[in-house]
Coordinates of C-alpha atoms and ligand atoms in Angstrom, one line a residue:
D18 CA 0.2 -0.3 0.0
T19 CA 1.5 3.4 -1.4
R20 CA -1.0 5.5 1.2
Q21 CA 0.9 7.1 4.1
Q22 CA -0.8 8.1 7.7
A23 CA 1.1 10.2 9.4
L24 CA 0.1 13.6 11.0
F25 CA 2.3 16.5 9.8
I26 CA 3.0 19.3 12.6
I27 CA 4.4 22.7 10.4
F28 CA 6.4 25.2 12.9
G29 CA 6.3 28.2 10.3
G30 CA 2.5 27.0 9.3
T31 CA 1.3 30.5 8.3
G32 CA 5.0 31.5 6.3
D33 CA 5.9 32.2 2.7
L34 CA 6.8 28.3 2.2
A35 CA 4.3 27.0 3.7
K36 CA 2.4 28.5 1.5
R37 CA 3.7 28.5 -1.3
K38 CA 5.8 25.1 -1.3
L39 CA 4.0 23.2 1.1
Y40 CA 0.4 23.4 1.3
P41 CA 0.2 22.9 -3.3
S42 CA 2.6 20.0 -2.2
L43 CA 0.5 18.2 0.3
F44 CA -1.8 18.9 -1.9
E45 CA -0.7 17.4 -5.1
L46 CA 0.5 13.9 -3.0
Y47 CA -3.1 13.9 -1.7
E48 CA -4.5 13.8 -5.7
K49 CA -2.4 10.8 -5.9
G50 CA -3.5 9.2 -3.6
F51 CA -0.9 8.8 -1.2
L52 CA -2.3 11.6 1.5
K53 CA -6.1 9.9 2.0
E54 CA -8.3 10.1 5.0
N55 CA -5.4 8.9 7.5
F56 CA -3.5 11.7 8.0
A57 CA -3.5 15.3 9.5
V58 CA -1.8 18.8 10.1
I59 CA -1.0 21.2 12.1
G60 CA 0.0 24.3 11.5
T61 CA 1.4 26.4 13.8
A62 CA 3.0 30.2 14.1
R63 CA 2.4 32.8 16.9
R64 CA -0.4 34.5 14.9
P65 CA -4.0 34.4 16.4
W66 CA -5.3 32.1 13.5
T67 CA -8.5 29.8 14.1
D68 CA -8.7 27.0 11.9
E69 CA -10.9 28.4 9.4
Y70 CA -9.1 30.7 8.3
F71 CA -5.9 28.6 8.6
Q72 CA -8.8 25.9 6.5
E73 CA -9.0 29.5 3.9
V74 CA -5.6 29.8 3.9
V75 CA -4.9 26.5 2.6
R76 CA -7.3 26.1 0.1
K77 CA -6.1 29.7 -1.7
S78 CA -2.9 27.9 -1.6
V79 CA -3.7 24.9 -3.5
T80 CA -6.3 26.4 -5.1
V81 CA -4.6 26.7 -8.9
E82 CA -6.5 26.5 -12.5
G83 CA -8.9 23.8 -12.7
T84 CA -8.2 22.5 -9.2
S85 CA -11.4 20.7 -7.8
K86 CA -13.1 22.3 -5.9
E87 CA -14.0 19.5 -3.8
D88 CA -11.1 18.5 -3.4
A89 CA -9.7 21.3 -2.0
D90 CA -12.2 21.8 0.8
E91 CA -11.6 18.2 1.4
F92 CA -8.3 18.1 1.7
A93 CA -8.2 21.6 4.0
Q94 CA -10.4 19.5 6.4
H95 CA -7.7 17.9 7.7
F96 CA -5.3 21.1 8.6
Y97 CA -6.3 22.8 11.8
Y98 CA -4.3 25.4 13.7
Q99 CA -2.7 26.1 17.0
S100 CA -1.0 29.5 17.9
H101 CA 1.9 28.8 18.7
N102 CA 5.0 30.6 20.9
V103 CA 7.8 28.3 21.2
N104 CA 9.8 29.4 24.1
D105 CA 6.6 28.4 26.0
T106 CA 6.0 25.3 27.3
E107 CA 2.4 25.2 28.2
H108 CA 2.1 25.8 24.5
Y109 CA 3.4 22.4 24.0
V110 CA 0.9 20.8 26.3
T111 CA -2.2 21.8 24.2
L112 CA -0.2 20.9 21.0
Q113 CA 0.7 17.6 22.5
K114 CA -3.3 17.1 23.4
L115 CA -4.4 18.3 19.9
A116 CA -2.0 16.0 17.9
Q117 CA -3.3 12.8 20.3
R118 CA -7.2 13.8 19.5
L119 CA -5.9 14.5 15.9
D120 CA -4.1 10.5 15.9
E121 CA -6.8 9.2 16.3
K122 CA -9.5 10.8 14.5
Y123 CA -7.5 9.9 11.6
S124 CA -6.7 6.3 13.1
I125 CA -2.5 8.0 11.6
G126 CA -1.3 5.7 14.6
G127 CA 1.2 7.7 16.1
N128 CA 4.0 8.8 13.0
R129 CA 4.9 12.4 13.3
L130 CA 6.4 14.8 11.1
F131 CA 7.6 17.7 12.1
Y132 CA 8.6 20.2 10.0
L133 CA 10.7 23.2 10.8
A134 CA 10.0 26.0 8.4
M135 CA 10.6 29.1 10.8
S136 CA 14.2 30.3 12.1
P137 CA 16.8 28.2 13.1
R138 CA 17.6 29.5 16.2
F139 CA 13.8 28.2 18.0
F140 CA 15.0 24.8 16.5
G141 CA 17.0 23.2 19.7
T142 CA 14.2 24.6 21.6
I143 CA 11.4 23.6 19.8
A144 CA 13.0 19.6 19.6
E145 CA 13.7 19.6 23.4
H146 CA 10.0 20.4 23.8
L147 CA 8.6 17.9 21.4
K148 CA 11.1 15.4 23.5
S149 CA 9.8 16.5 27.0
Q150 CA 6.3 17.5 26.7
K151 CA 5.9 13.6 24.0
I152 CA 4.4 15.5 21.5
V153 CA 6.3 12.0 20.2
T154 CA 5.0 9.2 19.9
D155 CA 6.8 5.8 21.1
N156 CA 4.1 4.1 18.3
G157 CA 5.4 5.5 15.3
Y158 CA 8.1 7.3 13.8
N159 CA 9.4 11.0 14.5
R160 CA 11.0 12.4 12.1
L161 CA 12.1 16.3 11.7
I162 CA 12.2 18.1 8.3
I163 CA 14.6 21.5 8.9
E164 CA 15.0 23.9 6.4
K165 CA 17.4 25.8 5.8
P166 CA 20.2 27.7 7.2
F167 CA 22.1 25.2 9.1
G168 CA 24.0 27.8 10.5
H169 CA 26.6 30.2 9.5
D170 CA 29.5 28.9 9.9
L171 CA 30.8 25.3 10.3
P172 CA 31.3 26.4 14.7
S173 CA 27.1 27.5 14.3
A174 CA 26.0 24.4 12.1
R175 CA 27.4 22.3 15.0
E176 CA 26.3 23.8 17.6
L177 CA 22.5 23.6 15.8
N178 CA 23.6 19.8 15.0
D179 CA 24.0 19.4 18.8
S180 CA 21.5 21.3 20.1
I181 CA 19.2 18.6 17.3
G182 CA 21.3 15.1 17.9
R183 CA 20.2 16.2 22.2
Y184 CA 16.7 14.5 20.7
F185 CA 16.9 12.8 17.6
A186 CA 18.5 11.0 16.3
E187 CA 20.8 11.5 12.9
D188 CA 18.4 9.1 10.9
S189 CA 15.1 11.2 12.1
V190 CA 16.8 14.3 10.9
F191 CA 15.5 15.8 7.0
R192 CA 17.7 18.5 6.8
I193 CA 16.2 19.7 3.6
D194 CA 18.3 21.3 -0.2
H195 CA 14.9 21.5 -2.3
Y196 CA 17.6 21.4 -5.2
L197 CA 18.5 17.2 -4.0
G198 CA 13.9 17.0 -5.0
K199 CA 15.1 18.3 -8.6
E200 CA 14.2 15.9 -11.8
M201 CA 16.8 16.3 -13.7
I202 CA 19.5 16.9 -10.9
Q203 CA 18.3 13.2 -9.5
N204 CA 19.1 12.3 -13.5
I205 CA 22.9 12.9 -12.9
A206 CA 23.9 9.1 -11.3
A207 CA 20.6 8.1 -14.2
V208 CA 23.3 9.9 -16.3
R209 CA 26.5 8.1 -14.6
F210 CA 25.4 5.1 -13.7
G211 CA 23.3 4.0 -16.3
N212 CA 25.2 4.5 -19.1
N213 CA 28.5 2.6 -19.6
L214 CA 29.8 5.8 -21.8
F215 CA 29.5 8.2 -19.4
R216 CA 30.8 5.4 -16.4
A217 CA 34.5 5.1 -18.1
L218 CA 34.5 8.4 -19.4
W219 CA 34.1 10.3 -15.6
N220 CA 37.0 11.2 -14.2
N221 CA 40.3 13.7 -15.4
R222 CA 41.8 10.9 -17.5
Y223 CA 38.7 13.0 -19.9
I224 CA 37.2 15.2 -18.1
D225 CA 39.0 18.8 -19.0
N226 CA 35.8 20.6 -16.6
I227 CA 33.2 21.4 -15.4
Q228 CA 31.5 23.7 -15.2
I229 CA 28.2 24.2 -12.7
T230 CA 26.0 27.9 -12.9
L231 CA 22.9 28.1 -11.0
S232 CA 21.7 32.5 -12.0
E233 CA 19.0 33.9 -11.4
A234 CA 17.0 37.1 -13.2
L235 CA 15.6 38.8 -10.0
G236 CA 16.9 40.4 -7.1
V237 CA 16.7 39.9 -3.5
E238 CA 13.0 40.8 -3.4
E239 CA 12.0 40.3 0.2
R240 CA 14.5 38.9 1.3
A241 CA 16.5 41.1 1.7
G242 CA 16.8 40.6 5.9
Y243 CA 18.1 37.5 5.5
Y244 CA 20.5 38.0 2.1
E245 CA 22.3 40.8 3.8
T246 CA 23.5 37.8 6.3
A247 CA 24.1 35.3 4.8
G248 CA 25.2 36.6 0.5
A249 CA 25.7 33.9 -2.4
L250 CA 28.0 31.9 -1.3
R251 CA 26.2 30.9 2.0
D252 CA 22.8 30.9 0.2
M253 CA 23.7 29.1 -2.6
V254 CA 27.3 27.9 -2.9
Q255 CA 27.6 26.4 0.8
N256 CA 23.7 24.4 -0.3
H257 CA 23.1 23.7 -4.0
I258 CA 25.9 24.1 -5.1
L259 CA 28.5 21.6 -3.0
Q260 CA 25.7 19.1 -3.5
I261 CA 25.7 19.5 -7.5
V262 CA 29.8 19.2 -6.9
S263 CA 29.2 16.1 -4.8
L264 CA 27.1 14.4 -7.4
L265 CA 28.9 15.0 -10.5
T266 CA 32.1 13.8 -8.1
M267 CA 31.0 10.7 -6.2
N268 CA 32.8 7.3 -6.5
M269 CA 29.8 4.1 -8.0
P270 CA 27.9 4.0 -4.9
A271 CA 27.8 0.2 -4.0
S272 CA 24.2 -0.2 -4.3
F273 CA 21.7 3.0 -4.7
T274 CA 20.6 2.9 -1.6
E275 CA 20.4 5.3 1.2
S276 CA 23.5 4.6 2.9
D277 CA 25.8 4.0 0.0
I278 CA 25.1 6.7 -1.5
R279 CA 25.7 9.5 1.7
R280 CA 28.7 7.4 1.9
E281 CA 30.0 8.6 -1.2
K282 CA 29.0 11.8 -1.3
I283 CA 30.5 12.6 2.5
Y284 CA 34.3 11.2 0.6
A285 CA 33.3 13.0 -2.0
L286 CA 32.5 16.6 0.2
K287 CA 35.4 15.5 2.8
A288 CA 38.0 15.5 -0.8
L289 CA 37.6 19.2 -1.7
Q290 CA 40.7 21.0 -1.6
V291 CA 40.3 23.7 0.9
Y292 CA 41.5 27.1 0.3
T293 CA 44.4 28.8 2.0
P294 CA 43.7 32.6 1.6
E295 CA 46.3 33.3 -1.3
Q296 CA 44.4 30.6 -2.9
V297 CA 40.7 32.0 -2.2
E298 CA 41.4 35.5 -3.4
E299 CA 42.9 33.2 -6.6
N300 CA 39.6 31.1 -7.5
F301 CA 37.0 32.9 -6.6
V302 CA 35.2 36.5 -7.1
R303 CA 32.7 38.3 -5.1
A304 CA 29.9 41.0 -7.1
Q305 CA 27.4 42.9 -5.7
Y306 CA 25.4 43.9 -8.4
A307 CA 24.5 47.3 -10.0
G308 CA 21.8 50.2 -10.5
T309 CA 20.1 50.2 -14.1
S310 CA 17.5 52.9 -15.8
G311 CA 15.4 51.1 -14.1
L312 CA 16.4 48.5 -11.3
K313 CA 17.6 49.4 -7.6
G314 CA 21.4 48.4 -7.1
Y315 CA 21.0 45.9 -4.1
R316 CA 23.3 48.5 -2.0
Q317 CA 20.0 50.8 -2.3
E318 CA 17.3 48.2 -1.7
E319 CA 15.4 48.7 1.1
Q320 CA 16.5 47.4 3.9
I321 CA 20.1 46.8 3.0
A322 CA 23.6 48.7 3.5
D323 CA 24.9 51.7 2.2
D324 CA 27.7 50.1 2.3
S325 CA 26.9 46.4 2.1
K326 CA 29.9 44.0 2.0
T327 CA 27.0 41.0 1.0
E328 CA 27.7 39.2 -2.2
T329 CA 25.2 39.1 -4.6
F330 CA 27.7 37.0 -7.3
V331 CA 29.8 34.9 -6.0
A332 CA 32.5 32.8 -9.2
G333 CA 35.0 30.4 -8.0
K334 CA 36.6 27.5 -9.6
L335 CA 37.3 24.3 -7.2
F336 CA 39.0 21.3 -6.8
V337 CA 37.8 17.8 -5.5
E338 CA 41.1 16.2 -4.5
S339 CA 39.9 12.1 -5.5
E340 CA 41.6 9.0 -7.5
N341 CA 38.9 10.4 -10.6
F342 CA 38.5 14.5 -9.9
S343 CA 42.0 15.8 -8.7
G344 CA 42.9 18.1 -10.9
V345 CA 39.8 18.7 -12.9
P346 CA 38.8 22.4 -12.3
I347 CA 35.4 22.5 -11.0
Y348 CA 34.4 26.6 -12.4
I349 CA 30.8 27.9 -10.1
R350 CA 28.5 31.1 -10.5
T351 CA 25.8 31.5 -9.0
G352 CA 24.4 35.0 -9.0
K353 CA 21.1 37.8 -8.7
R354 CA 19.8 39.9 -10.8
L355 CA 22.3 37.7 -14.0
A356 CA 19.9 37.2 -18.0
K357 CA 18.4 34.9 -17.0
K358 CA 17.4 32.3 -14.6
T359 CA 18.9 28.9 -15.1
T360 CA 20.9 26.0 -13.0
R361 CA 22.9 24.4 -16.4
I362 CA 25.7 21.8 -16.1
D363 CA 28.4 21.3 -18.5
I364 CA 30.7 18.8 -18.7
V365 CA 33.7 19.5 -21.2
F366 CA 35.8 16.8 -22.3
K367 CA 39.3 17.0 -23.0
D368 CA 40.3 17.3 -26.6
V369 CA 41.3 14.4 -29.5
P370 CA 44.6 13.9 -28.1
K371 CA 45.5 14.1 -32.5
N372 CA 43.2 15.9 -35.0
I373 CA 43.9 14.2 -38.1
F374 CA 41.9 16.7 -39.8
G375 CA 43.7 20.1 -38.7
P376 CA 44.5 22.4 -39.7
E377 CA 41.2 24.1 -38.1
K378 CA 40.3 23.0 -34.4
L379 CA 37.7 20.1 -33.5
G380 CA 34.5 21.2 -31.5
K381 CA 34.7 19.7 -27.6
N382 CA 32.5 17.1 -26.5
I383 CA 30.3 18.5 -24.0
L384 CA 27.8 17.0 -21.9
T385 CA 25.1 19.9 -20.8
I386 CA 22.4 18.8 -17.9
I387 CA 19.9 21.9 -17.6
V388 CA 18.0 21.7 -14.8
E389 CA 15.9 25.1 -15.3
P390 CA 13.7 26.5 -17.0
E391 CA 13.2 22.9 -18.7
G392 CA 14.6 19.5 -17.8
E393 CA 17.4 19.3 -21.6
I394 CA 20.5 17.2 -21.6
Y395 CA 22.8 17.5 -24.6
L396 CA 25.9 16.2 -26.2
Q397 CA 28.2 17.9 -28.0
M398 CA 29.9 16.2 -31.1
N399 CA 32.0 16.5 -34.1
V400 CA 30.1 15.6 -37.4
K401 CA 30.4 15.4 -41.4
K402 CA 29.8 18.7 -42.7
I403 CA 27.2 17.3 -45.9
G404 CA 29.0 17.7 -49.2
Q405 CA 31.8 16.3 -51.3
N406 CA 34.5 17.8 -49.2
F407 CA 35.1 17.1 -46.9
G408 CA 34.7 19.2 -43.2
L409 CA 33.5 18.9 -39.7
Q410 CA 30.7 21.0 -37.9
V411 CA 29.6 21.0 -34.3
Q412 CA 26.3 19.3 -33.7
K413 CA 23.5 18.9 -31.1
L414 CA 22.7 15.4 -29.8
D415 CA 19.6 15.7 -28.6
L416 CA 19.0 13.4 -25.5
L417 CA 16.2 14.5 -23.4
Q418 CA 13.5 16.5 -23.4
S419 CA 11.4 16.9 -20.8
E420 CA 9.5 19.1 -23.0
N421 CA 8.2 15.9 -25.3
D422 CA 7.2 13.2 -22.7
D423 CA 4.1 14.2 -21.6
S424 CA 5.1 13.2 -17.7
P425 CA 4.4 16.1 -15.1
V426 CA 8.1 16.9 -13.5
P427 CA 6.7 16.7 -9.7
E428 CA 8.0 19.6 -7.8
A429 CA 11.0 19.1 -5.6
Y430 CA 9.3 19.7 -2.3
E431 CA 6.0 16.9 -3.3
K432 CA 9.1 14.2 -4.0
L433 CA 10.7 15.2 -0.8
I434 CA 7.9 15.1 0.9
L435 CA 6.9 12.0 -0.4
D436 CA 10.3 10.3 0.7
A437 CA 10.1 11.6 4.3
L438 CA 7.0 10.0 4.9
R439 CA 8.4 6.5 3.4
G440 CA 11.9 7.4 5.2
D441 CA 13.8 8.0 2.4
A442 CA 16.8 10.5 3.4
T443 CA 18.9 9.9 -0.1
N444 CA 18.3 12.9 -1.0
F445 CA 18.5 15.0 1.9
T446 CA 21.7 15.9 3.8
H447 CA 23.5 14.3 6.2
W448 CA 25.1 16.0 8.7
E449 CA 28.9 15.2 7.8
E450 CA 28.3 16.8 4.5
V451 CA 26.8 19.7 5.7
A452 CA 30.0 19.9 7.9
Y453 CA 32.3 19.1 5.3
S454 CA 30.4 22.0 3.2
W455 CA 30.9 24.8 5.7
K456 CA 34.7 23.8 6.0
F457 CA 35.9 24.6 2.7
V458 CA 32.3 27.9 2.6
D459 CA 34.4 29.1 6.1
A460 CA 38.2 29.6 4.5
I461 CA 37.0 31.2 1.9
R462 CA 34.2 33.2 3.6
T463 CA 36.9 34.1 6.1
A464 CA 39.4 35.7 3.3
W465 CA 37.0 37.8 2.6
D466 CA 35.7 39.4 5.8
K467 CA 39.5 40.2 6.7
K468 CA 39.8 42.5 3.1
E469 CA 38.6 46.1 3.8
G470 CA 37.3 48.5 -0.1
P471 CA 34.4 47.8 -2.0
L472 CA 33.4 44.7 -3.7
V473 CA 33.4 44.4 -7.6
E474 CA 29.6 45.8 -9.7
Y475 CA 29.0 44.1 -11.9
T476 CA 25.4 45.4 -14.6
S477 CA 22.2 43.7 -13.5
G478 CA 21.1 41.7 -16.9
S479 CA 24.8 40.6 -17.5
M480 CA 26.8 37.0 -16.5
G481 CA 28.2 38.3 -13.8
P482 CA 31.9 41.1 -13.6
H483 CA 34.7 40.4 -16.1
E484 CA 36.8 38.3 -13.7
A485 CA 34.2 35.6 -13.5
D486 CA 35.0 35.4 -17.2
D487 CA 39.1 36.3 -16.8
L488 CA 39.2 33.2 -14.0
L489 CA 38.6 30.8 -17.0
A490 CA 40.2 32.9 -19.2
H491 CA 43.8 31.8 -17.3
D492 CA 43.5 28.2 -17.5
G493 CA 42.7 28.9 -20.8
H494 CA 38.5 28.1 -20.8
K495 CA 35.4 29.9 -21.3
W496 CA 31.8 29.5 -19.8
V497 CA 29.9 27.5 -22.5
F498 CA 26.8 29.4 -21.6
S499 CA 26.9 32.7 -22.3
A500 CA 23.8 35.2 -22.6
Ligands
LIG11 C1 17.0 29.1 -2.2 C2 17.4 30.9 -2.1 O1 17.4 28.0 -1.2 O2 16.9 28.4 -3.4 C3 17.6 31.7 -3.2 O3 17.9 30.7 -0.5 C4 17.1 31.0 -4.2 O4 18.0 32.5 -2.7 C5 16.4 29.8 -4.4 O5 16.4 32.2 -4.9 C6 16.7 28.9 -5.5 O6 15.8 27.8 -6.3 P1 15.6 28.2 -7.4 O7 14.5 26.7 -7.1 O8 14.3 29.2 -8.2 O9 16.4 27.0 -8.3

């Protein structure tokens, strides 16, 4: 039976993430039959909402064109609201009673998912109270799903982890990195380990360099307050980009299971070369977006300091010093207000050792995995130009185009929530992955924090400052993707 029985308790139930991602994802799972009678959701937050109002919010957040009103109504009836101050023990007593009542009403059997969609500074106290006030059950599973940021450096992440770890074992902690729920990110393993062709070439003997681009067209929008304390390095590199790096460079796991996959990912992240301040200077670039006629520059945005040194763009070169990847430069870049929203990976293969067709240079073999806006995979190859003479031309072999596939792509959150319901943590970040990622990122942050003076600026709508191009040009390379 694929049907799940669970009580969700969502801390931060009135928040943006809950409305934009969690409720719609739960609704999809409901529509697909994974959740049916035996589930309930308690939303908690400080605001004094009623169940009726909460249900109205839920109905609105799941309703799009074509949504059945009846289904949305039925679904929303499983939602309950409790106004909650996370520091007030009394409130957990009430929460415990409500949870117990719903568990019985919906015959849930003690399975609980605690979703912490709020500031991490409350994670420890929530975990403690869940335990002390017996909101964790002993007749079902108890899983904690947590959202980033997981600390702002290694020491704070460790502290946070310890504060949770006192009450929840590692195997019941599900750290969300929503990139791991994206269809094309999950495709990396399929392409790498399902095809002998790529398996054979996936190493420093054949790969020249790897390029990872996570570019966004939007600015900081409403999240300026948070972003100002994070910056692109912590916001996108520490988690999403390093996760992609680990998936691209990990060794083949012994089996396609949670523990074996995570073991190899941890190993890949452990092998990241941690830079000295001089190496940071050489290998990493940071910048901020400048204003244009229509758009504000980063330092002119609301809630941002006039002299802010928070980077909205990062580009860098890094190395995974493992047997198969040692020596392969991995170029990464991410930023706000860039030319377009795209997430892509370009694997650039080495030139053929001898070009018998010369003197013209051959095109490169490049495997491109486009994650967004549409899932696509291309392989760039050299083929003969049609005609009397013998000449070569570069063509793209189109390996997969989600447009041509009718199956709807599930939203990342929907996949991840179902995984958590099933107890499969493969696509969640293990603590050791978090720790090695911070170790790498902290070395960069520390070097940057010591530097005086304003940051380099880049034009909104560009692909970042020229320094990001120089980084590759210096090695005789260039970005495969340019806007
Ligand atoms: C989040 C970052 O983790 O990822 C945001 O905090 C960013 O700043 C977002 O906009 C990008 O996610 P996606 O799925 O739109 O590529």
